[in-house]
Coordinates of C-alpha atoms and ligand atoms in Angstrom, one line a residue:
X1 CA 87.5 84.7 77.5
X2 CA 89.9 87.6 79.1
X3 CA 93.7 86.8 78.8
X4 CA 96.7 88.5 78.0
X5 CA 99.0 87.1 75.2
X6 CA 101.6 87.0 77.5
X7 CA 103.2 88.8 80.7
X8 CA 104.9 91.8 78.9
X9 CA 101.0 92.8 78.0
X10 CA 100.0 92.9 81.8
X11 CA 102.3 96.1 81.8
X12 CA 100.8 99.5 82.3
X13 CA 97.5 100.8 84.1
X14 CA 99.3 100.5 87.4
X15 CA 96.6 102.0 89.4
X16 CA 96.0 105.5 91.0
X17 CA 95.8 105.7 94.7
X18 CA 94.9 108.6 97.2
X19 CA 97.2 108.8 100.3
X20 CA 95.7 109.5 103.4
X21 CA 97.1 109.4 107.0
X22 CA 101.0 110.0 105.4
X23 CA 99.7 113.5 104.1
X24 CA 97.1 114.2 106.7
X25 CA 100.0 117.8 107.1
X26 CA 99.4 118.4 103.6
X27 CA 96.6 120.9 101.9
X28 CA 96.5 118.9 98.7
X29 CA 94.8 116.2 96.9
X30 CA 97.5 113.6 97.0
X31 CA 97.5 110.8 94.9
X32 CA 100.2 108.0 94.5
X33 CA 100.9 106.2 90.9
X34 CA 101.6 102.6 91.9
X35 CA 104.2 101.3 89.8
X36 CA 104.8 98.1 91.8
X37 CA 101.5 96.2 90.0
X38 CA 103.8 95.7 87.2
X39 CA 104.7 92.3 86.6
X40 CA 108.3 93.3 87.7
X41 CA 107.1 95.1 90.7
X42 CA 108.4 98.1 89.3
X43 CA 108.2 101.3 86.8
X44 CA 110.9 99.7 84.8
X45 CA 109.5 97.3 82.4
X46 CA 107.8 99.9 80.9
X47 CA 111.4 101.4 79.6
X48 CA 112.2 98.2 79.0
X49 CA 109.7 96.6 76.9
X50 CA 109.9 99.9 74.7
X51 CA 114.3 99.4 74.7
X52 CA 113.8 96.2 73.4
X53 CA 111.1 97.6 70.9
X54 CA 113.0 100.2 69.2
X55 CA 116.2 97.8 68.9
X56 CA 114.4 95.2 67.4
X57 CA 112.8 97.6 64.8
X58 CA 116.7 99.7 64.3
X59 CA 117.8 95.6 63.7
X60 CA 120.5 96.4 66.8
X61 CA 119.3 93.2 68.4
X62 CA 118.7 89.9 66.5
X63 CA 117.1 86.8 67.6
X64 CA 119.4 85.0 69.9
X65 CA 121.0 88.1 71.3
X66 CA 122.5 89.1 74.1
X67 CA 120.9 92.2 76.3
X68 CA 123.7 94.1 78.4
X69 CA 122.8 96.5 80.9
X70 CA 123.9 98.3 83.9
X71 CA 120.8 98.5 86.5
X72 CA 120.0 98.7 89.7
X73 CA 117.5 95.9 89.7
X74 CA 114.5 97.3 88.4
X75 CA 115.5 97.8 84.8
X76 CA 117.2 94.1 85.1
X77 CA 114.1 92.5 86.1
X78 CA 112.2 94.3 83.4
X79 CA 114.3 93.2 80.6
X80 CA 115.1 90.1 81.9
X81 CA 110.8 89.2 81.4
X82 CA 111.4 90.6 77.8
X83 CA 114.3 88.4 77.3
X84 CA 112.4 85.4 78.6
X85 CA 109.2 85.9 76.7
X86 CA 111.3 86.6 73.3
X87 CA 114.2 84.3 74.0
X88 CA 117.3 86.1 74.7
X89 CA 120.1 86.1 77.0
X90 CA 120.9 88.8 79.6
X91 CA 123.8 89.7 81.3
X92 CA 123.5 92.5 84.0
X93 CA 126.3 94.6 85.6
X94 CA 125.2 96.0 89.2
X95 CA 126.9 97.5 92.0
X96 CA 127.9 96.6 95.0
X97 CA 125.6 99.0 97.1
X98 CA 122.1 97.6 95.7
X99 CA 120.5 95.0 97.7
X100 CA 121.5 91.2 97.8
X101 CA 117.0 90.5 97.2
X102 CA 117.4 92.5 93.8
X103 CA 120.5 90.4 92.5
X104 CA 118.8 87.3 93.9
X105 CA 115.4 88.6 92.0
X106 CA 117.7 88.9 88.5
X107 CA 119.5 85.6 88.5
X108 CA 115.8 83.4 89.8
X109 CA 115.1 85.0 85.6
X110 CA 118.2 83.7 84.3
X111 CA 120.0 86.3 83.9
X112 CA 124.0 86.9 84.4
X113 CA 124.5 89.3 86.9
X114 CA 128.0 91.1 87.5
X115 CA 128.8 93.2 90.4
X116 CA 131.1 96.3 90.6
X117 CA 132.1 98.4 93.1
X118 CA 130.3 101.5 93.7
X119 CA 132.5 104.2 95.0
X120 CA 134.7 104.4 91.8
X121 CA 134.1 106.9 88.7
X122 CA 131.9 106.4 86.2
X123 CA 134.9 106.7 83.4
X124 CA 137.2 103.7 85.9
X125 CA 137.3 100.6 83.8
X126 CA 136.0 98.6 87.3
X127 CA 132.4 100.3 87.2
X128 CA 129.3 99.3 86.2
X129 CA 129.3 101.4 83.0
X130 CA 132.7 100.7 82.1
X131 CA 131.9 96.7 82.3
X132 CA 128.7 97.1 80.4
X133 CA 130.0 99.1 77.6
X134 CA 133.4 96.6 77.1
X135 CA 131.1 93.4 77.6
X136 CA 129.0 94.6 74.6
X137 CA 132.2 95.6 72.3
X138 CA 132.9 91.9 73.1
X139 CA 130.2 89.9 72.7
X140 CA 128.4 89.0 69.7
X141 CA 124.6 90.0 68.4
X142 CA 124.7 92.0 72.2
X143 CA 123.0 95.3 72.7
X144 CA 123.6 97.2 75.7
X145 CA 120.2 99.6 76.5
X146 CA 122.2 102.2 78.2
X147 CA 119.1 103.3 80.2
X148 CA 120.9 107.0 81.2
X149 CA 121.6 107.8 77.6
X150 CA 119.2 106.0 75.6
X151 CA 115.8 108.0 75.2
X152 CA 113.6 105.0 74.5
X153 CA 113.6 105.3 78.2
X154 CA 111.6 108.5 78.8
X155 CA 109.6 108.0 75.5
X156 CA 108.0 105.2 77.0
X157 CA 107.1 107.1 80.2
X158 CA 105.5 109.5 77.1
X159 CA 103.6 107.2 75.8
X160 CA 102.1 105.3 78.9
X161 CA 102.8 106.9 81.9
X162 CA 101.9 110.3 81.0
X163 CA 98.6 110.2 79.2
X164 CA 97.1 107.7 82.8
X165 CA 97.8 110.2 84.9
X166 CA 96.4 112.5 82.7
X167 CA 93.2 110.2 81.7
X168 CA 93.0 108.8 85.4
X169 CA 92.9 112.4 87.1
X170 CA 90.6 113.6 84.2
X171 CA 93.6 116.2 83.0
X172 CA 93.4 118.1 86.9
X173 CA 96.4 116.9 88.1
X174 CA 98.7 120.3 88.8
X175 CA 101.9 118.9 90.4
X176 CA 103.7 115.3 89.4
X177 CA 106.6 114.7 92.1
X178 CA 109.2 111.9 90.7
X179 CA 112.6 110.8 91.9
X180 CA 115.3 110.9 89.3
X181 CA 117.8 108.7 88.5
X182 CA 118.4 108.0 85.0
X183 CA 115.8 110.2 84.1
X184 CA 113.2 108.4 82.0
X185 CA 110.3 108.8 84.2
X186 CA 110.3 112.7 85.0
X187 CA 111.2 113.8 81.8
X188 CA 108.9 111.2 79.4
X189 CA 106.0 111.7 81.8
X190 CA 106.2 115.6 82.2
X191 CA 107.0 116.3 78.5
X192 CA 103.5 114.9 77.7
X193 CA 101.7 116.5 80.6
X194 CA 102.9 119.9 79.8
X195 CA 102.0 119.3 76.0
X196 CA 98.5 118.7 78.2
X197 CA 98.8 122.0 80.5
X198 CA 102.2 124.1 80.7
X199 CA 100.7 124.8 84.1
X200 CA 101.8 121.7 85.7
X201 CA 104.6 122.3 87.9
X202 CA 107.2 119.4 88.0
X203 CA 108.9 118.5 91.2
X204 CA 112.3 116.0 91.1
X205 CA 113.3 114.7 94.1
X206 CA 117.1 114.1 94.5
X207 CA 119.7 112.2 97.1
X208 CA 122.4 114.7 99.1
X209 CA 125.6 113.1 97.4
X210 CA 124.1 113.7 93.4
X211 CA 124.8 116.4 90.7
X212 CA 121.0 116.9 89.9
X213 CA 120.0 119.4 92.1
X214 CA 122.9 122.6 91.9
X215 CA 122.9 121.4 87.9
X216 CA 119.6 122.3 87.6
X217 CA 120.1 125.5 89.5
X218 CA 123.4 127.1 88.3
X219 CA 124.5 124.8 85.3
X220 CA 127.3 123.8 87.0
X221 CA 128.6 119.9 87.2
X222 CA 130.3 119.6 90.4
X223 CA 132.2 117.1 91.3
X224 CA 132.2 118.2 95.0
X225 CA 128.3 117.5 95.3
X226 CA 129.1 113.9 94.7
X227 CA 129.5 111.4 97.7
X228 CA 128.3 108.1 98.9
X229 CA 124.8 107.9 100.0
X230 CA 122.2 104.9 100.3
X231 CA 119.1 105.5 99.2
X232 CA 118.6 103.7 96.3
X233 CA 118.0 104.2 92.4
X234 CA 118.0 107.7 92.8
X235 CA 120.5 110.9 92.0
X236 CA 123.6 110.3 89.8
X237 CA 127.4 111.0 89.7
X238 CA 126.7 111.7 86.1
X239 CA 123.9 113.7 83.7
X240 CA 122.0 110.9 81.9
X241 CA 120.6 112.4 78.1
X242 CA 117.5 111.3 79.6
X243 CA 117.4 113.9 82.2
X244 CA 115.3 117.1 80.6
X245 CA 116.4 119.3 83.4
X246 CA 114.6 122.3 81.1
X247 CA 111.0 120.4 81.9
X248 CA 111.6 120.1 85.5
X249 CA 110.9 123.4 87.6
X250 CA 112.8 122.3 90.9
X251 CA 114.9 119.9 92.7
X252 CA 114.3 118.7 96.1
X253 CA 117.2 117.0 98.1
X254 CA 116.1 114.4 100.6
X255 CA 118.3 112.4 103.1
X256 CA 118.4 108.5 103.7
X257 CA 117.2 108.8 107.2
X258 CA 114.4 110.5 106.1
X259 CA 113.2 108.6 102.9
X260 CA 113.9 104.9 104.9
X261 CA 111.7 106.4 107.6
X262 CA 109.1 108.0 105.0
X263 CA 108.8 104.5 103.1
X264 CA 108.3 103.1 106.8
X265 CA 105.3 105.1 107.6
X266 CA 104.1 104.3 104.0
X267 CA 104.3 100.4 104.8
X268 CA 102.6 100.7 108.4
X269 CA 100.3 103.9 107.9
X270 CA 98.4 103.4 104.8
X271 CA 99.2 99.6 104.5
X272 CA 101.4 100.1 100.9
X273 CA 104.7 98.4 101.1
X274 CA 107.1 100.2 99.0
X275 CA 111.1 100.9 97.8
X276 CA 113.5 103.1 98.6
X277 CA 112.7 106.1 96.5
X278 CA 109.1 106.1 97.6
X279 CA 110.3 106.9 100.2
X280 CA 112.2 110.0 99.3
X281 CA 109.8 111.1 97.2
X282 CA 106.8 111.3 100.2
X283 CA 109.8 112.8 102.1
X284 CA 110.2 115.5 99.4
X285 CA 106.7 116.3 99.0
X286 CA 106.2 116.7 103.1
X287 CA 109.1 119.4 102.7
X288 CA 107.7 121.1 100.1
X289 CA 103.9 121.5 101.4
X290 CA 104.4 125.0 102.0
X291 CA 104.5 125.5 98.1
X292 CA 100.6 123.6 98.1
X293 CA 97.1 125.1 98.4
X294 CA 94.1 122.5 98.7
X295 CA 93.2 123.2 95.5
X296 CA 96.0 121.1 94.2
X297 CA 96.2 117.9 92.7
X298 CA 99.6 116.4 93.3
X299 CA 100.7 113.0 91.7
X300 CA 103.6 111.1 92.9
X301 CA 104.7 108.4 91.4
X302 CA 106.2 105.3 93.4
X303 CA 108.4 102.9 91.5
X304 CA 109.4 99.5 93.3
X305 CA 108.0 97.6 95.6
X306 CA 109.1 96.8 99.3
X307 CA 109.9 93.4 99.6
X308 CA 113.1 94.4 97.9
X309 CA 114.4 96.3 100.5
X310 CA 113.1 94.1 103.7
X311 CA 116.4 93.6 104.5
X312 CA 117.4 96.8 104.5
X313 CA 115.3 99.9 105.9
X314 CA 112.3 97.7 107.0
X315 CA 115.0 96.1 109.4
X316 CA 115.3 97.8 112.9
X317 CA 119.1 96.6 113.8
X318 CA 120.0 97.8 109.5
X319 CA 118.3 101.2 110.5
X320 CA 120.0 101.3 114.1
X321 CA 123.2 100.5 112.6
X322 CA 122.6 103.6 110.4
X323 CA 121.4 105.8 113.4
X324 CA 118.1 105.9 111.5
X325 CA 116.1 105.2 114.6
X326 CA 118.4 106.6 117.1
X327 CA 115.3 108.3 118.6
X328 CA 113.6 105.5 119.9
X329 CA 114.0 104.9 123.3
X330 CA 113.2 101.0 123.7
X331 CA 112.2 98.7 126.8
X332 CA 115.7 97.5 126.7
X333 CA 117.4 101.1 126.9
X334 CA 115.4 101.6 130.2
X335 CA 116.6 98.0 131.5
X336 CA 119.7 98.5 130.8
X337 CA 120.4 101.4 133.0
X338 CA 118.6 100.7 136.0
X339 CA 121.6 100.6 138.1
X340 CA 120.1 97.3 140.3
X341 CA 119.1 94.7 137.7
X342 CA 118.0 92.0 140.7
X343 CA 114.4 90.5 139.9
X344 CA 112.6 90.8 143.1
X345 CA 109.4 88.8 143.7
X346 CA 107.5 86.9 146.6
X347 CA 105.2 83.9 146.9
X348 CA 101.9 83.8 147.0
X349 CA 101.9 82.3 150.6
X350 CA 104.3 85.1 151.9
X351 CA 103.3 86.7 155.0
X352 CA 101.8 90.1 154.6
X353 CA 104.4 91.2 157.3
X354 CA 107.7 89.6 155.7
X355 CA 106.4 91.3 152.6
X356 CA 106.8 94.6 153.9
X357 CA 109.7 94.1 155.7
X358 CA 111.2 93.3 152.2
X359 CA 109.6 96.5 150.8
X360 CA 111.0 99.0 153.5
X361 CA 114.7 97.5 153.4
X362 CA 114.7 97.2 149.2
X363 CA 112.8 100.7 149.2
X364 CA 110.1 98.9 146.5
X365 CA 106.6 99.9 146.1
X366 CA 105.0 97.1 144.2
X367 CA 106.6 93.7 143.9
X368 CA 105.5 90.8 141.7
X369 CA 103.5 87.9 143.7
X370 CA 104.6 84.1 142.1
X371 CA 103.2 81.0 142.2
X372 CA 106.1 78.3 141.8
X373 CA 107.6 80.0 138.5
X374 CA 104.6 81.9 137.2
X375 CA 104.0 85.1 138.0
X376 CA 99.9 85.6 139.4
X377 CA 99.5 88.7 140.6
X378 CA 101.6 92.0 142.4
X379 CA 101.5 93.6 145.9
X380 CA 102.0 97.3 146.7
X381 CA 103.0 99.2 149.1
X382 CA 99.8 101.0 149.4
X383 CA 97.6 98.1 149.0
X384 CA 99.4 96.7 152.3
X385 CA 99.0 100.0 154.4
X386 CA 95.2 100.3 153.5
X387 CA 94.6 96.7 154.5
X388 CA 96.9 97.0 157.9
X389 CA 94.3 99.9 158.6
X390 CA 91.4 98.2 158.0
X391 CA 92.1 95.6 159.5
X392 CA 94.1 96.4 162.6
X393 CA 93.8 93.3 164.6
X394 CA 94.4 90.2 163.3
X395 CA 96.3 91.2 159.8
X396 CA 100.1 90.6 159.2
X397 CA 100.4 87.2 159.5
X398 CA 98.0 86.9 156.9
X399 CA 99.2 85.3 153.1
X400 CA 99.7 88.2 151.1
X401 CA 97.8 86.3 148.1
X402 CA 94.8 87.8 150.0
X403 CA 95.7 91.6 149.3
X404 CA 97.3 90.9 145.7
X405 CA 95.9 92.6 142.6
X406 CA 96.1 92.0 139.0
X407 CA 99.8 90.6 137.7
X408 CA 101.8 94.0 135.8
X409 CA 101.3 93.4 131.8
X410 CA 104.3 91.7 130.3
X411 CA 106.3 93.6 127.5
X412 CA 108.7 93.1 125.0
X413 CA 112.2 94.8 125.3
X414 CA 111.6 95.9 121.8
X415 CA 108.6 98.2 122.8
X416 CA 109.1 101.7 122.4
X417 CA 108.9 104.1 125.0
X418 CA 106.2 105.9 123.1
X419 CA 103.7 102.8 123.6
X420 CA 105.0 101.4 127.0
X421 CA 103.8 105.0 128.3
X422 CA 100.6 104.0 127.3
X423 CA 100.8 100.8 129.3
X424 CA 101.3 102.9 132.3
X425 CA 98.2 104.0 134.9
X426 CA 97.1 104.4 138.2
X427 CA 96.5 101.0 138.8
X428 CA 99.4 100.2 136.6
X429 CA 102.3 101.5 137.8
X430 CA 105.0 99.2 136.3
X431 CA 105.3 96.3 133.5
X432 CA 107.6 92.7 133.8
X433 CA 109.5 92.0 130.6
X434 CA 111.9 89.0 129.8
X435 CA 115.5 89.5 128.2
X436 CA 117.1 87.1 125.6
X437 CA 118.5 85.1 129.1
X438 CA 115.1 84.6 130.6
X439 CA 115.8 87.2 133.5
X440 CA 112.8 89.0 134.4
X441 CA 112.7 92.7 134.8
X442 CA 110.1 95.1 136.5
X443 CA 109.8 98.4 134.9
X444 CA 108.1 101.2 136.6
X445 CA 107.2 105.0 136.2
X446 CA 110.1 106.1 138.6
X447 CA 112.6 103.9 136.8
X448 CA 111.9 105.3 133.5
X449 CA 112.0 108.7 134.3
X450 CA 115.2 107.9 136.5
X451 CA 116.8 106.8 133.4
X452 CA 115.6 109.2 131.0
Ligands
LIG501 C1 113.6 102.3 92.8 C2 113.8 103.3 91.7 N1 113.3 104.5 92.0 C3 113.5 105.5 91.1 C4 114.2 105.4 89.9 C5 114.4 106.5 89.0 O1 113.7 106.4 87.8 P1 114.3 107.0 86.5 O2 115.5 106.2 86.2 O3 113.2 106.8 85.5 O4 114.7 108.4 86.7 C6 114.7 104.1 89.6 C7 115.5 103.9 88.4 O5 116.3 102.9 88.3 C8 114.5 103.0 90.5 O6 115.0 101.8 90.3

């Protein structure tokens, strides 16, 4: 028999997986750790089976305890499987920023979950530190992790992350490319691949509204580099002991927009539905392909998993609302300034002649032909001339089913203007779409480009 002993073993040997149409830009060999086959669905238990570990062995946490952390999510969900395999309590300060999914995910493992406000200081008694740190002066047999300070954290990304990718790219990996919040990952993971091959160039991605980046580059904290931003579970208002900045040879800033529409092209593109920070960290290695030869191996390592954030930057209106899509022109744009919004349609029995008559005074070139409600078929302009002229006799008080061609292809007002151009073609001049009241529409060529 094969089994595990329990779920904490399952952790580890995430596998190893080359990215293809994402990159297609860049020289390199690019292959993507992903951490989201942990049972957590994230990087995280890793750090937080070993927390537990050493605290156990120091006798800072007795059976019974109480574990106390500040996290995002990730770090919660990983201790809180520690805590149910060895039977302690957790209680779990968050903040108000991180997705309502992640909370949800904590509290479905029993764990307490408190949430703080986000745009205070790290030092104001109301933040997620602050709480943390009092709760476990409070409570008894408690042991807060303190992920940013405690270096358990990294030393477990020494011990496992590091030497798979080093075993799994048979030691020719030359650039590893990790976002950085608290730390752990980077520094654990590069500090054995450089004992490996000092070569290895180490790339952290950072947030605009975090300390990491102008730290790293002139050694100066400043306080005016920090502001609110979105992305999540990377950059920091503070510099976490688990942070090696001397391992880590640059910084690369990345913006929401483009990390929520990075992680989007992950999900859709090469079928790998991902967090946040994936996100930023494909966007950071897209800006920095100049720096690659094809030669390169480059490893980037991808912490949570997607479903986490499906309510957030794989939502279209929670991206709009953010002006993270404000480039898409959709169906509905077009609709909505087309200055005469009347449906216009005849029936199927309609004389060819009353047809045309309608054409001329509307100034229309194709109309929709109905049957009752449904919609069988369109006349144009053109197909009503060429029939008049072959047939100059006997013609207009013909029905004009007799001259109709295929009905326009339906749409939805959600399509983008990039694939309803595609609808588009010489026998297909326009498409019918529905809105939310049931209201047809006709869209053609001239009325996009009208409204663009
Ligand atoms: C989604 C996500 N990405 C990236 C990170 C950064 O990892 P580290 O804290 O090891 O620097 C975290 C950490 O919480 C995370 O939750």
């Amino acid at each position: 028999m094969s089994y595990y002993n329990n779920i904490l073993e399952t952790i580890g040997n995430t596998p190893l997986v080359k990215l293809n149409k994402v990159v297609s830009q860049v020289p390199a060999l690019v292959l993507a750790k992903i951490e989201t086959f942990n049972p957590g669905n994230s990087i995280k238990d890793r750090m937080a089976v070993k927390m537990i570990d050493d605290a156990e062995v120091a006798g800072k946490l007795k059976p019974g305890g109480t574990i106390i952390e500040c996290t995002s999510g990730n770090t919660g969900m990983g201790l809180a499987l520690v805590a149910c395999v060895r039977g302690y309590k957790c209680i779990f300060t968050t903040s108000d920023k991180q997705s309502k999914e992640k909370i949800d995910l904590l509290k479905a493992l029993g764990a307490e979950v408190i949430v703080c406000p986000t745009n205070v200081e790290p030092t104001d008694p109301r933040s997620y530190y602050s709480v943390a740190e009092k709760l476990s002066k409070e409570i008894n047999n408690s042991f807060w992790c303190n992920q940013y300070d405690n270096l358990s954290n990294s030393q477990a990304h020494y011990e496992s992350t590091g030497p798979e990718i080093w075993q799994q790219t048979e030691g020719k990996i030359t650039h590893l490319i990790v976002g950085v919040g608290t730390g752990g990952t980077i520094s654990g993971t590069a500090r054995f691949l450089k004992e490996k091959n000092p070569n290895i160039k180490i790339w952290g991605i950072d947030t605009y509204g975090s300390v990491f980046k102008k730290y790293h580059e002139t050694g100066i904290f400043d306080e005016k580099e920090i502001y609110p931003y979105i992305t999540e579970g990377i950059g920091e208002d503070i510099l976490p002991k688990n942070v090696d900045f001397s391992i880590i040879d640059l910084f690369e800033k990345v913006s929401d927009k483009d990390a929520a529409l990075a992680a989007r092209r992950l999900a859709r593109e090469e079928g790998i539905l991902l967090g946040y920070s994936a996100g930023s960290a494909l966007a950071g290695l897209i800006q920095l392909s100049g720096k690659l030869t094809k030669d390169d191996v480059v490893v980037l390592i991808f912490h949570d998993h997607g479903s986490r954030y499906i309510g957030k930057i794989y939502n279209d209106d929670w991206m709009r609302e953010r002006g993270f899509l404000d480039s898409e022109i959709k169906v509905k744009d077009l609709i909505s300034a087309k200055k005469d919004k009347a449906f216009y349609y005849v029936q199927s029995v309609e004389k060819i002649r009353n047809v045309l008559k309608i054409m001329k005074e509307r100034d229309i070139s194709q109309l929709p032909v109905l049957e009752n409600e449904n919609i069988i078929g369109t006349v144009s302009e053109n197909s009503i001339l060429s029939f008049i002229l072959e047939n100059p006799l006997d013609n207009a008080d013909k029905e004009v089913k007799l001259i109709m061609s295929d009905p326009m292809p339906k749409v939805s007002m959600d399509l983008p203007l990039s694939l309803l151009n595609k609808c588009f073609s010489e026998k297909i001049p326009g498409v019918i779409t529905k809105d939310q009241n049931d209201h047809y529409h006709v869209l053609t060529k001239y009325d996009v480009i009208r409204a663009l």
